[in-house]
PDB file of C-alpha atoms in Angstrom:
ATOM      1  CA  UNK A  49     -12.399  20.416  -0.621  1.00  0.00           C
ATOM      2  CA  UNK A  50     -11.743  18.228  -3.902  1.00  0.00           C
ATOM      3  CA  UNK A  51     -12.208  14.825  -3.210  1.00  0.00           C
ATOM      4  CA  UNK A  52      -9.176  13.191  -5.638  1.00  0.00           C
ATOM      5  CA  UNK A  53      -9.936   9.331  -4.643  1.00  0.00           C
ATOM      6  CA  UNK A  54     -12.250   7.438  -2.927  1.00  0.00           C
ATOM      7  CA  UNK A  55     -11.316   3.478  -1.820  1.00  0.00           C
ATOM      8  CA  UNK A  56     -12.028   1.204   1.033  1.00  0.00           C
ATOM      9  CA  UNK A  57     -14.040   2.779   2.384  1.00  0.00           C
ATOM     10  CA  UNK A  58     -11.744   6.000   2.801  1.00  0.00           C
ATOM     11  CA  UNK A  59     -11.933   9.540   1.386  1.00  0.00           C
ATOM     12  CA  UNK A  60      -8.474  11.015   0.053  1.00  0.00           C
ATOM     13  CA  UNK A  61      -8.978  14.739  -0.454  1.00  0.00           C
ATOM     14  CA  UNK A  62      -7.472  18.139   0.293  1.00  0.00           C
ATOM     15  CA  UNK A  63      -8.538  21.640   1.431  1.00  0.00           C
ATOM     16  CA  UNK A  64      -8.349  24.979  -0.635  1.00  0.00           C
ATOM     17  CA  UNK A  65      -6.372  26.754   2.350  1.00  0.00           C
ATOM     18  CA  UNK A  66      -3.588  24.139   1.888  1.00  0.00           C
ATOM     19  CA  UNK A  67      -2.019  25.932  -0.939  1.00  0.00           C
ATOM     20  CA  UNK A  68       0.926  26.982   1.321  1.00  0.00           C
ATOM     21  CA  UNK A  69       2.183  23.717   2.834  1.00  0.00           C
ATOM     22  CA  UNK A  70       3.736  21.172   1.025  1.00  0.00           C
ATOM     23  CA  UNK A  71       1.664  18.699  -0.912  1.00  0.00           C
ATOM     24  CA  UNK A  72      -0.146  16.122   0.880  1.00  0.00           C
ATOM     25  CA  UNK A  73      -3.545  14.098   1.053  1.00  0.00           C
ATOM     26  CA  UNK A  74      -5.978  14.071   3.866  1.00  0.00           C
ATOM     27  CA  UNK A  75      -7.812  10.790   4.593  1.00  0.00           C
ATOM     28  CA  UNK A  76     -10.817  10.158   6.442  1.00  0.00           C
ATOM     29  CA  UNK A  77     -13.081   7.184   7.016  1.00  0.00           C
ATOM     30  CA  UNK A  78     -13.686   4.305   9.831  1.00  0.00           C
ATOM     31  CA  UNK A  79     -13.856   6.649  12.122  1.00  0.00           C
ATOM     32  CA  UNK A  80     -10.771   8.059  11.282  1.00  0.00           C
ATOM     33  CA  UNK A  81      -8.782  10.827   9.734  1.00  0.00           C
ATOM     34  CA  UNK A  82      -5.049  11.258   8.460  1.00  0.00           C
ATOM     35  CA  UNK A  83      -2.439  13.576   6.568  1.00  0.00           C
ATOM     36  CA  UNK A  84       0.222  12.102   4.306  1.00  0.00           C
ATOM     37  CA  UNK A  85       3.136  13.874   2.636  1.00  0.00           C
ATOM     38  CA  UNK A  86       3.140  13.185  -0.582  1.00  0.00           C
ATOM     39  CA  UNK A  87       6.659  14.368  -1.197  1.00  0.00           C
ATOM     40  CA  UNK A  88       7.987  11.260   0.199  1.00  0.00           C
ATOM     41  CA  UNK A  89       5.237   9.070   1.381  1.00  0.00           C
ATOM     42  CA  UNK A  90       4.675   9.115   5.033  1.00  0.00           C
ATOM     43  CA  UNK A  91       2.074   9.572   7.801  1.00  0.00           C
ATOM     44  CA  UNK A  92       2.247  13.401   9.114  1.00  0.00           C
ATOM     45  CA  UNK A  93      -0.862  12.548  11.486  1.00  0.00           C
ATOM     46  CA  UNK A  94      -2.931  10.292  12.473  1.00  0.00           C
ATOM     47  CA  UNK A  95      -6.166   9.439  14.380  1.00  0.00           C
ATOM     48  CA  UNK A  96      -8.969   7.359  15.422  1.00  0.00           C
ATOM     49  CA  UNK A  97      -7.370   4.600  12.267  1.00  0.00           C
ATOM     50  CA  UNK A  98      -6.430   1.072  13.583  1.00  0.00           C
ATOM     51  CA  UNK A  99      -2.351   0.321  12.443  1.00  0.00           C
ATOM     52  CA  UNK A 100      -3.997  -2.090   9.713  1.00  0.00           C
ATOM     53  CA  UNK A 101      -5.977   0.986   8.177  1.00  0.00           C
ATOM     54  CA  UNK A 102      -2.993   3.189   8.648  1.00  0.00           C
ATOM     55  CA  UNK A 103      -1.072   0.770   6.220  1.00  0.00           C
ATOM     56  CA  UNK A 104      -3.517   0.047   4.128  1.00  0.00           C
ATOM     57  CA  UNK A 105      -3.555   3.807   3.475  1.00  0.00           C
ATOM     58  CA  UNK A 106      -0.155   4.543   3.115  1.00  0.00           C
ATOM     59  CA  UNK A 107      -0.257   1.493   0.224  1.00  0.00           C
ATOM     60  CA  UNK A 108      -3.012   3.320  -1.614  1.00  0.00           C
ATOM     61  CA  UNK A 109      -1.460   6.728  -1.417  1.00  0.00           C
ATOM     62  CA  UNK A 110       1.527   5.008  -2.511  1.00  0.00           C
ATOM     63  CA  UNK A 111      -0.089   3.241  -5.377  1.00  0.00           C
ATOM     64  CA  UNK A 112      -2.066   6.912  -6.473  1.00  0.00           C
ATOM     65  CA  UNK A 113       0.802   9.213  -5.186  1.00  0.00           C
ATOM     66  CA  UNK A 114       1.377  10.575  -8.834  1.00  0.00           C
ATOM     67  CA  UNK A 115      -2.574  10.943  -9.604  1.00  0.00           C
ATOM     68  CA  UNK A 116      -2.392  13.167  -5.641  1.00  0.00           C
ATOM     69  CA  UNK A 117       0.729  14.794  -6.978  1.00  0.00           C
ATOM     70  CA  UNK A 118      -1.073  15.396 -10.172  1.00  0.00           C
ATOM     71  CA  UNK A 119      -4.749  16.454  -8.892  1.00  0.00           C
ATOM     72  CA  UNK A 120      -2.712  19.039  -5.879  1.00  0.00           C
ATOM     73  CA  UNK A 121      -0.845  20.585  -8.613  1.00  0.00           C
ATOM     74  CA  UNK A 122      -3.759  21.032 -11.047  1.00  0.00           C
ATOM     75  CA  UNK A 123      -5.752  22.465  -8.052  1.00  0.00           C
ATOM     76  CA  UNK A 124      -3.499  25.106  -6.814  1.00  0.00           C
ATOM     77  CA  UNK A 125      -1.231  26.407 -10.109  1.00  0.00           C
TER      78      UNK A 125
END
């Protein structure tokens, strides 16, 4: 499960067995966890994250999206 970014307090990683879906991040801190499409940034699921969390994620994913892209591809090529 490589860990690709760590800020605010949340982890942005991915699993080995996601090789066949289409790239995304997993988040999880606070409490909560998350999936985000990194294709086109956008929340796939969500829970236990307040709406101010959820957007504060989606701007770091957003802000990192090519290091994800980058890190995913790396991983599984």
């Amino acid at each position: 499960m490589p860990t690709v970014l760590r800020k605010y307090g949340f982890r942005f990683h991915f699993y080995s067995g996601d090789r066949y879906e289409p790239p995304h991040i997993h988040v999880d801190g606070n409490g909560g966890e998350a999936k985000v499409w990194l294709t086109e940034v956008r929340l796939a699921e969500a829970g236990g994250f307040s709406q101010r969390d959820l957007a504060r994620i989606l701007a770091v994913v957003e802000e990192h999206r090519q290091q994800m892209l980058e890190a995913w591809n790396d991983y599984f090529a």
